[in-house]
Short mmCIF file of C-alpha atoms and ligand atoms in Angstrom, two decimals:
data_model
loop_
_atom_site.label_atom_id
_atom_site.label_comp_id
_atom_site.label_asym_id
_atom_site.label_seq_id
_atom_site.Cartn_x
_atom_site.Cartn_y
_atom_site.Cartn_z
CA UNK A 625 87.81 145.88 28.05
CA UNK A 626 87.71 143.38 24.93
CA UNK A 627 84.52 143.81 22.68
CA UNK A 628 82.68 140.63 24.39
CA UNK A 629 82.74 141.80 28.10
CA UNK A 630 81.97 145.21 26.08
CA UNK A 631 79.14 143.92 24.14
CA UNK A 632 77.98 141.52 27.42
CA UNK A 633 77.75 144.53 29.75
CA UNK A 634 76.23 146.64 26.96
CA UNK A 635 73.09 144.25 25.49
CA UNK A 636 72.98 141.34 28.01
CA UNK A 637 74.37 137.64 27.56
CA UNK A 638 71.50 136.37 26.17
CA UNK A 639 71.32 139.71 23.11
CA UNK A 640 75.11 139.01 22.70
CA UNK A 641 74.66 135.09 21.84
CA UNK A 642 72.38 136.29 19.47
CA UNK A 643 74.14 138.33 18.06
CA UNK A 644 76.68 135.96 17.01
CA UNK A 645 74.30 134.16 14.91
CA UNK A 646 72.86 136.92 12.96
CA UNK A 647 76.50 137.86 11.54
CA UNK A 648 76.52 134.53 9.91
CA UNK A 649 73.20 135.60 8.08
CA UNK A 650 74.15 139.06 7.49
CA UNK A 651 77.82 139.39 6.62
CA UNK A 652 79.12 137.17 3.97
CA UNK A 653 83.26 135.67 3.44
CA UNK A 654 82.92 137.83 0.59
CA UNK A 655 81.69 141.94 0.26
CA UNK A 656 78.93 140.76 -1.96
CA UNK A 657 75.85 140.98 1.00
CA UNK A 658 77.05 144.25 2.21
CA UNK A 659 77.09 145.29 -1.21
CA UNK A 660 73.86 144.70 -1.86
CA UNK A 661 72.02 145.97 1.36
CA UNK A 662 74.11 149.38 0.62
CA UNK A 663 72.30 149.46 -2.77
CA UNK A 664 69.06 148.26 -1.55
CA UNK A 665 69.19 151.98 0.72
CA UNK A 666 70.81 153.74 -1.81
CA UNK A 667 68.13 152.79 -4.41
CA UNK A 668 65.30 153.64 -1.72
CA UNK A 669 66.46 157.08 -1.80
CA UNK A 670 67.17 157.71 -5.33
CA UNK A 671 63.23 157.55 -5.62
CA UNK A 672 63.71 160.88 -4.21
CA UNK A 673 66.52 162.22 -5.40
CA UNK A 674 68.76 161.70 -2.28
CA UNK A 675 71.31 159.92 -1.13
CA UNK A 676 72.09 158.55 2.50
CA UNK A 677 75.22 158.94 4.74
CA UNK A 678 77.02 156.04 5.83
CA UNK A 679 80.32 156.00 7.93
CA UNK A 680 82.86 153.55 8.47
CA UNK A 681 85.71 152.39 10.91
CA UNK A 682 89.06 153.26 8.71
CA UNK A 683 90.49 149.91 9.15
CA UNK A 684 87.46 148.80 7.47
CA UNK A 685 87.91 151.12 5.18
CA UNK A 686 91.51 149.82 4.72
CA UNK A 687 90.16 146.59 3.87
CA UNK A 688 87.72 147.63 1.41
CA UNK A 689 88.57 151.17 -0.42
CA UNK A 690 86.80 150.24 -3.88
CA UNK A 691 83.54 149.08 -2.84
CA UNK A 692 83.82 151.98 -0.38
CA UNK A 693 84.88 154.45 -3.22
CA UNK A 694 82.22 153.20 -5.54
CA UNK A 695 79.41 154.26 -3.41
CA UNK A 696 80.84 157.30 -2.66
CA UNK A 697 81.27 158.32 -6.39
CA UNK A 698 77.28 157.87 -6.65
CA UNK A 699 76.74 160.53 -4.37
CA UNK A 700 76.75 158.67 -0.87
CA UNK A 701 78.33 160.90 1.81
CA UNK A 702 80.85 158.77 3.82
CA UNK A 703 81.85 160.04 7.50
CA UNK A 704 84.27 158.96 10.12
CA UNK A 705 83.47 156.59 12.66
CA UNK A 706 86.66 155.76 14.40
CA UNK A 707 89.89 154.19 13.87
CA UNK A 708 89.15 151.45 14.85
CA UNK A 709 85.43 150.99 15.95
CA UNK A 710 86.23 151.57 20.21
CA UNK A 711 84.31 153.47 22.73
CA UNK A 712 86.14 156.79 22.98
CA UNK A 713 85.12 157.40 26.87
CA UNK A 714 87.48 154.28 27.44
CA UNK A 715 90.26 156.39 26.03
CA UNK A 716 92.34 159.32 27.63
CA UNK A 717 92.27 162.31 25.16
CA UNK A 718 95.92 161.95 23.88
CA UNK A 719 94.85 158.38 22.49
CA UNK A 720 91.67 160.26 21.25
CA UNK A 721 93.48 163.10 19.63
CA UNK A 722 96.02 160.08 18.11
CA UNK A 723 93.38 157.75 16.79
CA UNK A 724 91.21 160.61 14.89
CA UNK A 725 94.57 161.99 13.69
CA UNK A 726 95.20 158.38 12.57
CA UNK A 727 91.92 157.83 10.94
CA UNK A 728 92.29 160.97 8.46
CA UNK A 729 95.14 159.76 7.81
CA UNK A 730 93.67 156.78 6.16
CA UNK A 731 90.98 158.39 4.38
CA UNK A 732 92.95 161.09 2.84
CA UNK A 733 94.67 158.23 1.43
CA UNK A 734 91.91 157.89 -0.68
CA UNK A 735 89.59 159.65 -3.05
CA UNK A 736 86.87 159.54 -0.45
CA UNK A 737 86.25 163.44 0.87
CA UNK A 738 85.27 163.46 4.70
CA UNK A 739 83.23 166.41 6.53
CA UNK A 740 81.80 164.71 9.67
CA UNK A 741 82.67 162.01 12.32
CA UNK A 742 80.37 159.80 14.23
CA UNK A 743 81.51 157.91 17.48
CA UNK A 744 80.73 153.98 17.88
CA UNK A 745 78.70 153.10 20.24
CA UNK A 746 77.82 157.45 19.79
CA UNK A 747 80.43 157.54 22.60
CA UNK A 748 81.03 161.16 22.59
CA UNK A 749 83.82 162.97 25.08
CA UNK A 750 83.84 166.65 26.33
CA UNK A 751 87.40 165.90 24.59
CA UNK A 752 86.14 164.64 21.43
CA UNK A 753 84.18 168.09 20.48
CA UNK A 754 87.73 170.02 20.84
CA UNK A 755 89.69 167.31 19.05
CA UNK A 756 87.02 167.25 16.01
CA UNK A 757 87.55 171.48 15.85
CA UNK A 758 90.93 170.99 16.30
CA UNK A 759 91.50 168.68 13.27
CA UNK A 760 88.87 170.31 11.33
CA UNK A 761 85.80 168.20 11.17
CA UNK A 762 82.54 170.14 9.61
CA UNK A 763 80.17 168.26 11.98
CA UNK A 764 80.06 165.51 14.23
CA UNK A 765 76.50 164.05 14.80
CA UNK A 766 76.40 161.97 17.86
CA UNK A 767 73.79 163.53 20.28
CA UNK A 768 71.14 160.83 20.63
CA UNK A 769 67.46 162.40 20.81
CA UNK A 770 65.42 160.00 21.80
CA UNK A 771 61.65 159.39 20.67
CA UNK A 772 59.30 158.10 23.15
CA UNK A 773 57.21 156.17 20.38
CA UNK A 774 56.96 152.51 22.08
CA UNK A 775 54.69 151.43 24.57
CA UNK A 776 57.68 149.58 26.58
CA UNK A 777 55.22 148.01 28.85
CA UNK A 778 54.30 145.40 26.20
CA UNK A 779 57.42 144.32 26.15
CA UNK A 780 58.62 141.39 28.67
CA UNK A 781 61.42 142.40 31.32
CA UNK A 782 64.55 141.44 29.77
CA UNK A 783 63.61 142.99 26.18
CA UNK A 784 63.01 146.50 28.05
CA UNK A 785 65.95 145.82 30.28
CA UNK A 786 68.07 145.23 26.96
CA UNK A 787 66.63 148.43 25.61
CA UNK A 788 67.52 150.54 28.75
CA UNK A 789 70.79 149.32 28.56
CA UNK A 790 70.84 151.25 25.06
CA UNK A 791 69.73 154.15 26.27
CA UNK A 792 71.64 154.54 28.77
CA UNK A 793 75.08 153.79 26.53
CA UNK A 794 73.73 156.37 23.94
CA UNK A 795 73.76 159.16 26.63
CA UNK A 796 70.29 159.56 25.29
CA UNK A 797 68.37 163.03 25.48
CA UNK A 798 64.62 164.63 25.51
CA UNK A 799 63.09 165.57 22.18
CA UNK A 800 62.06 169.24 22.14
CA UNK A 801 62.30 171.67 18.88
CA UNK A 802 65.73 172.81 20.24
CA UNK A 803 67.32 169.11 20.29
CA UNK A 804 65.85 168.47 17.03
CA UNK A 805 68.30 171.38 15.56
CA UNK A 806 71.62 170.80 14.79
CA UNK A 807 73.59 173.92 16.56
CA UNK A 808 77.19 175.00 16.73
CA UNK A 809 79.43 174.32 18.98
CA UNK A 810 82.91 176.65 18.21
CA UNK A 811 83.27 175.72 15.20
CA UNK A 812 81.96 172.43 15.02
CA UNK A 813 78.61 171.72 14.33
CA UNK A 814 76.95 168.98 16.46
CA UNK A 815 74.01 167.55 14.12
CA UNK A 816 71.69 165.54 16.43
CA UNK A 817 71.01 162.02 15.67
CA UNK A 818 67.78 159.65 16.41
CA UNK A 819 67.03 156.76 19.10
CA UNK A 820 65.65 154.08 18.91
CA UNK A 821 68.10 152.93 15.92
CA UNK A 822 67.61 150.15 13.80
CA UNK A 823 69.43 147.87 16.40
CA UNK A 824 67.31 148.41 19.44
CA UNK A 825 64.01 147.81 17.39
CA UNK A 826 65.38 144.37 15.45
CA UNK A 827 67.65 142.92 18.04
CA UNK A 828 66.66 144.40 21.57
CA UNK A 829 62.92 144.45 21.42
CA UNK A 830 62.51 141.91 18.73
CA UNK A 831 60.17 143.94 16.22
CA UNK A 832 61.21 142.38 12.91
CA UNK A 833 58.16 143.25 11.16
CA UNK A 834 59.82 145.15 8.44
CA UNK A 835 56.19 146.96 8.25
CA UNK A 836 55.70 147.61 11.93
CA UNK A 837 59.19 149.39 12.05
CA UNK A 838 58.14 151.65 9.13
CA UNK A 839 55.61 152.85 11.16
CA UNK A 840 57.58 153.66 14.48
CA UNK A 841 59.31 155.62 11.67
CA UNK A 842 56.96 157.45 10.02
CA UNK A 843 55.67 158.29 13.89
CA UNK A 844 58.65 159.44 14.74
CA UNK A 845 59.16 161.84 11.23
CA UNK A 846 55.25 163.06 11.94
CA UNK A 847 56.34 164.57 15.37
CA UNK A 848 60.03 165.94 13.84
CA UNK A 849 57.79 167.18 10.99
CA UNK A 850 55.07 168.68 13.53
CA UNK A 851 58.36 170.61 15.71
CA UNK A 852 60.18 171.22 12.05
CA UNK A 853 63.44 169.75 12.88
CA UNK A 854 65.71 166.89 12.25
CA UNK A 855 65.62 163.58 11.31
CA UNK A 856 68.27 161.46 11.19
CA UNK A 857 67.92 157.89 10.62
CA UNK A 858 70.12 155.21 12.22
CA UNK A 859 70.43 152.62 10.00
CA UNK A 860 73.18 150.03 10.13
CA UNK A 861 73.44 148.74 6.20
CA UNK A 862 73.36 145.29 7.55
CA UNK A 863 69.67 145.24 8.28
CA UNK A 864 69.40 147.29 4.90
CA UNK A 865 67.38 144.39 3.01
CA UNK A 866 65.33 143.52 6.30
CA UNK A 867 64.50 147.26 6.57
CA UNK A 868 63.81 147.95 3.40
CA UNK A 869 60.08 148.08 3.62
CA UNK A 870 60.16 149.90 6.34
CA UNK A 871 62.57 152.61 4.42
CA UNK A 872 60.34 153.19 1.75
CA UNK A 873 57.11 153.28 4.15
CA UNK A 874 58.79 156.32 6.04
CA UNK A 875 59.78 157.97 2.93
CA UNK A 876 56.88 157.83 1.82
CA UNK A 877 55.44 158.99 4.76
CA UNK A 878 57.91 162.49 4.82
CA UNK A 879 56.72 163.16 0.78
CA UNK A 880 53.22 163.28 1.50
CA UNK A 881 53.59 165.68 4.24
CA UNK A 882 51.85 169.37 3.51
CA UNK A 883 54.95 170.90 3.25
CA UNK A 884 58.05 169.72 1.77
CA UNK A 885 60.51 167.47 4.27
CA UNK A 886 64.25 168.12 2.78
CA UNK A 887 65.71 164.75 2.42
CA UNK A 888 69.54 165.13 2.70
CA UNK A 889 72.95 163.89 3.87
CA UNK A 890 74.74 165.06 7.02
CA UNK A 891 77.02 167.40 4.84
CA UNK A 892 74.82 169.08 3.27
CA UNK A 893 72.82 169.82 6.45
CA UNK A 894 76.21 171.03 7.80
CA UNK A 895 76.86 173.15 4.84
CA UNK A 896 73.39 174.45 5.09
CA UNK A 897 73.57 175.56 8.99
CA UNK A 898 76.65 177.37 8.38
CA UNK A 899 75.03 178.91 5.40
CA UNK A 900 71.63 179.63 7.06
CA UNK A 901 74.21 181.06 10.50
CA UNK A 902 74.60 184.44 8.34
CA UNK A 903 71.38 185.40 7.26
CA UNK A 904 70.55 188.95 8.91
CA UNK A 905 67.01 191.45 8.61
CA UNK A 906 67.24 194.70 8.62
CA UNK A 907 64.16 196.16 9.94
CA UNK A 908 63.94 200.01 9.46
CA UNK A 909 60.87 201.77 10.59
CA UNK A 910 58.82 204.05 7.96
CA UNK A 911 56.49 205.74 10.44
CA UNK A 912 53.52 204.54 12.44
CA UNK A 913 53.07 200.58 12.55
CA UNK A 914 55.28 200.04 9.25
CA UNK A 915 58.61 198.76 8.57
CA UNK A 916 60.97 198.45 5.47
CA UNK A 917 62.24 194.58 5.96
CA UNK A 918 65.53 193.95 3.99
CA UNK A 919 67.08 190.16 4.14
CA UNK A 920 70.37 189.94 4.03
CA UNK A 921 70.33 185.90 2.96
CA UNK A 922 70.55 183.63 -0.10
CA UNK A 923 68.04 182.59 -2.11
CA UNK A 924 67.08 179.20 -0.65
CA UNK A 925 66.52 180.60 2.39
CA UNK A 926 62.94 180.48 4.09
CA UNK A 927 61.36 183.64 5.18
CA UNK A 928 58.16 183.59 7.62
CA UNK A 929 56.17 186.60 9.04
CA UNK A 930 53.18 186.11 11.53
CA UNK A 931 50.46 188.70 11.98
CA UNK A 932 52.52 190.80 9.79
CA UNK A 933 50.57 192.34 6.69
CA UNK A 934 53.20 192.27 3.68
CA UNK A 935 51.89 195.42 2.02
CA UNK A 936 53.91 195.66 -1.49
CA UNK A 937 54.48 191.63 -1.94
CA UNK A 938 53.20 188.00 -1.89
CA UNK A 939 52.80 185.81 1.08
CA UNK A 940 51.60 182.44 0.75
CA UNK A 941 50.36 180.22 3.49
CA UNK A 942 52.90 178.21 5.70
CA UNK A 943 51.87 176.38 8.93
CA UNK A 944 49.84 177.34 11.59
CA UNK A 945 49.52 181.31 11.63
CA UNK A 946 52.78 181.58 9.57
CA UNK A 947 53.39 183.05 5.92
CA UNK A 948 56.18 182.64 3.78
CA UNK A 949 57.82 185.61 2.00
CA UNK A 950 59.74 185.16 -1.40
CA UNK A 951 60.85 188.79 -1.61
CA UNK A 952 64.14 189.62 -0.06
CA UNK A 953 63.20 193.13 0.30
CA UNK A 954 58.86 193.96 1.01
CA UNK A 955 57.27 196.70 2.96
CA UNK A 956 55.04 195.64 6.30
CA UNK A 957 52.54 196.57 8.67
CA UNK A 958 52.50 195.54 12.65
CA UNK A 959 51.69 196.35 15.02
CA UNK A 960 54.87 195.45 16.85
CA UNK A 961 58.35 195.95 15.91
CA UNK A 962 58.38 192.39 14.21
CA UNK A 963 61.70 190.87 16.10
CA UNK A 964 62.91 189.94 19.94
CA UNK A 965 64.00 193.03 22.06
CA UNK A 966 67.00 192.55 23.96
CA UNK A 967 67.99 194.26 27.32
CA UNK A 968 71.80 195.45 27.14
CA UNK A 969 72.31 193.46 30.23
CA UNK A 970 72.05 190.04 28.65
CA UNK A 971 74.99 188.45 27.62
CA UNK A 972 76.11 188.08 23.93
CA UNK A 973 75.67 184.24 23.83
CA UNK A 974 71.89 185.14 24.15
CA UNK A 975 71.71 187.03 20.78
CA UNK A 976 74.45 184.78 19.16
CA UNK A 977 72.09 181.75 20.13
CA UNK A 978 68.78 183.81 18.76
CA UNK A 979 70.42 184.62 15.32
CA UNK A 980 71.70 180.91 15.24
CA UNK A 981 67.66 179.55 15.81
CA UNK A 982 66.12 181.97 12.82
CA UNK A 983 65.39 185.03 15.33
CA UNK A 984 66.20 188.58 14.19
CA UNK A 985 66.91 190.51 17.52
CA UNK A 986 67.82 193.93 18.64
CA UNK A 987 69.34 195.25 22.21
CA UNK A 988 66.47 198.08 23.85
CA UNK A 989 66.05 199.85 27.27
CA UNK A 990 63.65 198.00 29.47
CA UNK A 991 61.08 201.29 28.79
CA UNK A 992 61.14 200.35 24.99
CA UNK A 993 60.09 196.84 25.91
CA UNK A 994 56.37 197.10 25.23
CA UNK A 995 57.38 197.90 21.10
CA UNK A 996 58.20 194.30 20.79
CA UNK A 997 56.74 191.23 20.85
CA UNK A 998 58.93 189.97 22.92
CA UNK A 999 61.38 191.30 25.58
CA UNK A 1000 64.57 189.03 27.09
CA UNK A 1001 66.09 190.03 30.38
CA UNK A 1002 68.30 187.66 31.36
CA UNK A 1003 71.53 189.17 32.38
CA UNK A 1004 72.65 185.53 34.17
CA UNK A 1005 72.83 183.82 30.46
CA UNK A 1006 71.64 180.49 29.22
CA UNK A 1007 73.18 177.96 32.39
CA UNK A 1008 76.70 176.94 33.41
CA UNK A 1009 76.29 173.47 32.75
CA UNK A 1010 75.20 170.73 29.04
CA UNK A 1011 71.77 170.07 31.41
CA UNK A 1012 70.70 173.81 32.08
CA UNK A 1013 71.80 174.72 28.98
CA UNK A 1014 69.44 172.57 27.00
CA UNK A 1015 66.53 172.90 29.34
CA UNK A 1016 66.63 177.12 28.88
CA UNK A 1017 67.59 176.77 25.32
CA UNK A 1018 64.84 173.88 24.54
CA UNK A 1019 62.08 176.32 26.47
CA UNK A 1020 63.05 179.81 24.99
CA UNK A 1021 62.87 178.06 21.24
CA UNK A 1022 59.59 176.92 22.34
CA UNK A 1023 58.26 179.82 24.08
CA UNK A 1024 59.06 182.31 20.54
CA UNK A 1025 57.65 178.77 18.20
CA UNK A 1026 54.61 179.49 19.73
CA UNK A 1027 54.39 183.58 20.18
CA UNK A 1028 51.08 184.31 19.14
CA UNK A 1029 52.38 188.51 18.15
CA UNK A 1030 53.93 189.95 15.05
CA UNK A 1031 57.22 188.12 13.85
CA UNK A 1032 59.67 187.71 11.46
CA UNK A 1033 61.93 184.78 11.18
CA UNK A 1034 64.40 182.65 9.13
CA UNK A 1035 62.78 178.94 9.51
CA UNK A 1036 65.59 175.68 10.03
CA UNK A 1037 65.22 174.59 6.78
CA UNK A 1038 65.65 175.62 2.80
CA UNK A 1039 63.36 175.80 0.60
CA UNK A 1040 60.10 176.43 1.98
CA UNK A 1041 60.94 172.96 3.51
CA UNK A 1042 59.24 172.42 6.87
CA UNK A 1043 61.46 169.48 8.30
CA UNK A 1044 64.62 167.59 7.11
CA UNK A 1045 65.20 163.82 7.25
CA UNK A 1046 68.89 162.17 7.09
CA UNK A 1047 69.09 158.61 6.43
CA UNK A 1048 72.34 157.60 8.02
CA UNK A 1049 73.91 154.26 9.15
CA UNK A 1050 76.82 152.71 9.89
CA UNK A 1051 79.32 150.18 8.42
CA UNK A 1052 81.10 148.90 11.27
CA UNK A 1053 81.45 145.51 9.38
CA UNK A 1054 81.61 144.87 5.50
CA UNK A 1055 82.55 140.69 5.87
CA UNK A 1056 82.30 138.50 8.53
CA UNK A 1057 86.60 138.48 8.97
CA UNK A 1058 85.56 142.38 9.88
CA UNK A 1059 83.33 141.74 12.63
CA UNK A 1060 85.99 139.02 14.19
CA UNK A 1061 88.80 141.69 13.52
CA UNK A 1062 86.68 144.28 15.57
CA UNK A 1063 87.43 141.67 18.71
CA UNK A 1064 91.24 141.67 17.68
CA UNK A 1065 91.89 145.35 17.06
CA UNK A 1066 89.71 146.75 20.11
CA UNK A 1067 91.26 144.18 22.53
CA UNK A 1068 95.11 144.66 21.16
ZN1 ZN B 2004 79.26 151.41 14.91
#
C-alpha cells in the first residue's frame, strides 16, 4: 500500500487533501523552516534546563546529517524511527529485522549516539519488541496512552470520525498509574507515549488555538502529575512555531506543580528505570513494632514511608499521607511489617513486577499474613494475554497507591520528583523533497 491509499484510509480524503496544503506552509525547498521550529522547542525547554527528544526516518537522516548533528551536539536526544518512515505491521519480521538492522547502520555512520526507537505511525509488532532486544535498543516508546480530555461531542461527525480513525491506528490504551510507567519488557524497556498528539488536535479536530491546546496539555500533565507518572509529549517539529504557546503554557503548568515534575528525554528516563530496577530495602526487625530499614539505592533515589514513624531521622511531607526519607539507613516504628507479604505459591513474575513498581516484598506462610499490610495470593500469575496483563497489573498498582497501612516504597521518579514529562516529536520530514520522497521510498 503506497502512502496515499495509506494516508486516505488512515485520516479520510477530505484530512489527506489538507494535508497536502499545509506541507507547502510548513516545509520549505530549503532546511531553513525545520530549522527553526526545532529551535523554537529546543529554546522552550532550555527555560528549564531540558532538552526534548526528537527521532527521525534514517533516510532523512541521510539527507540531512549536519543540521541533524547540530542539534544533537546541544543536548537533543535523537531516536530511531524507521528506515524509511513505513508501517511495520505491513511488514513480515525478516523485512523488520532487515530494515532496523539497516537503519543503525546509517546512524552509526554518524556521530549521532542512538538508545531508543519509535515506530511511524507507533506501529508496533509482537516482532518488533524481540527485534529491538535483539539489536540492542535501550527503549522503544510506542505504547499510546490515551487521555480522555476532549468533549468529542462538540465536535461535528467527520472531525470525530477523523479522530477515531487515529485512535484506532495508534492501538491506543486506558490511562491508569500502571500505563503511565514505563516497564520492562526482557530487556527492553517500553516507555509509554501520549494521545492525542499534536496531529489529531491541529489537523483532525481543527483546534489551532495555540492557547486552547496548551491547556488540553496542561490537563493532561495535571492528571499524569495527580497518578505520578509519565508524560510524554508528541510533538511533530513541524507544528513547533504553531505550538509554541501552547509549549510554554504546559511547561509552565508542570513547574508550578507542588512537587517537582522531572522534565527529561526518553534516554535518560530509560537510564533512570534501569537504575531505579535495583534499588532493594532491607527491613530487619528490632523487637516489638520497630524495624531497622537499610536502602540499598543511589542517591537520587526517592524514598516514601506512610504511617511509619521515622524514629532516629527526618521526614518531610510528600503527597497525600506520604513522607519522604533522605536517610539511606533510619530506624522505624509500625505497626505492620512496612512491605507486601507474598505467599510462596505465587509465581516469581509477581515479585519481579512489585520490585520493578517501587514495592519492597517478602514471600510468608498464609498464617503470617496478618503482619503485613498487605498479603498477595495469587498462585495463577498476572494473565496469559497483553489485555489481562494490563488490567491486573493497572489494578494491583492502584490497589497498593492507595493502601491506607504502614509502607515503604521507592516512588517512579528521582529526586523527590512527583511526575516526569518528555517532550518528544518526530521528524518524519525536514524539506518538502522529504515528504514527496516518503511516497517514493514507501511505495518502491
Ligand atoms: Zn512519523
Amino acid at each position: 500500500m503506497n502512502l496515499i491509499s495509506f494516508s486516505i484510509k488512515t485520516k479520510g480524503a477530505h484530512n489527506f487533501a489538507r494535508r497536502l496544503g499545509t506541507v507547502f506552509t510548513r516545509f520549505g525547498v530549503s532546511e531553513i523552516p525545520t530549522r527553526q521550529a526545532l529551535y523554537t522547542i529546543i529554546d522552550s525547554l532550555q527555560q528549564y534546563n531540558a532538552e526534548p527528544t526528537f527521532f527521525i526516518p534514517a533516510v532523512v537522516l541521510c539527507r540531512h546529517p549536519q543540521l541533524i548533528a547540530e542539534i544533537a551536539r546541544s543536548g537533543v536526544e535523537i531516536g530511531i524511527h524507521g528506515y524509511i518512515h513505513n508501517d511495520y505491521r505491513l511488514l513480515s519480521e525478516s523485512e523488520q529485522y532487515e530494515q532496523t538492522r539497516q537503519a543503525i547502520a546509517v546512524f552509526e555512520n554518524t556521530p549521532i549516539a542512538y538508545h531508543g526507537f519509535r515506530n511511524p505511525y507507533l506501529g508496533w509488532t509482537e516482532e518488533a519488541l524481540h527485534i529491538f532486544a535483539a539489536l540492542g535498543f535501550l527503549y522503544e516508546s510506542n505504547e499510546a496512552v490515551i487521555h480522555d480530555v476532549i468533549d468529542l461531542d462538540r465536535f461535528t461527525p467527520l472531525l470525530r470520525n477523523g479522530y477515531e480513525k487515529s485512535l484506532e491506528l495508534f492501538q491506543a490504551i486506558n490511562c491508569t498509574a500502571y500505563a503511565l510507567r514505563p516497564h520492562f519488557e526482557g530487556a527492553l524497556l517500553r516507555i509509554p507515549t501520549s494521545i492525542p498528539d499534536d496531529e489529531m488536535l491541529f489537523d483532525r479536530l481543527r483546534i489551532t488555538d495555540s492557547k486552547r491546546v496548551g491547556g488540553i496539555w496542561s490537563k493532561i500533565m495535571q492528571r499524569v502529575y495527580e497518578l505520578g507518572g509519565l508524560y510524554t509529549l508528541n510533538l511533530h517539529p513541524e507544528r513547533g512555531i504553531l505550538c509554541k504557546q501552547a509549549l510554554d503554557i504546559l511547561l509552565s503548568h508542570a513547574h508550578k506543580q507542588p512537587l517537582p515534575v522531572w522534565v527529561a528525554r526518553l534516554s535518560d528516563v530509560a537510564h533512570w528505570w534501569k537504575e531505579r530496577s535495583w534499588f532493594r530495602l532491607n527491613i530487619i526487625p528490632q523487637g516489638a513494632d520497630r524495624w531497622l530499614v537499610e536502602a540499598n539505592c543511589t542517591p537520587r533515589a526517592t524514598l516514601l514511608a506512610r504511617q511509619i514513624i521515622v524514629e532516629d531521622q527526618p521526614a518531610i511531607p510528600w503527597i497525600g499521607a506520604d513522607t519522604c526519607i533522605q536517610a539511606r539507613r533510619c530506624l522505624v516504628r509500625a505497626v505492620k511489617c512496612p512491605c507486601i507479604g507474598v505467599s510462596q505459591a505465587t509465581p516469581q513474575e509477581v515479585t519481579d513486577f512489585l520490585y520493578e513498581q517501587g514495592y519492597p516484598n517478602v514471600r510468608c506462610s498464609p498464617e503470617d499474613a496478618h503482619a503485613y499490610p498487605f498479603y498477595l495470593d495469587i498462585p495463577e500469575g498476572l494473565g496469559t494475554n497483553r489485555k489481562e496483563q494490563m488490567l491486573r497489573r493497572s489494578a494491583l498498582v492502584e490497589h497498593i497507591e492507595q493502601l491506607e497501612a504502614p509502607l515503604l516504597r521507592f516512588a517512579c521518579w528521582p529526586n523527590g520528583s512527583r511526575a516526569a514529562l518528555a517532550v518528544s516529536g518526530d521528524i518524519d520530514s525536514v524539506t518538502i523533497q522529504d515528504f514527496f520522497l516518503r511516497i517514493i521510498e514507501v511505495h518502491s
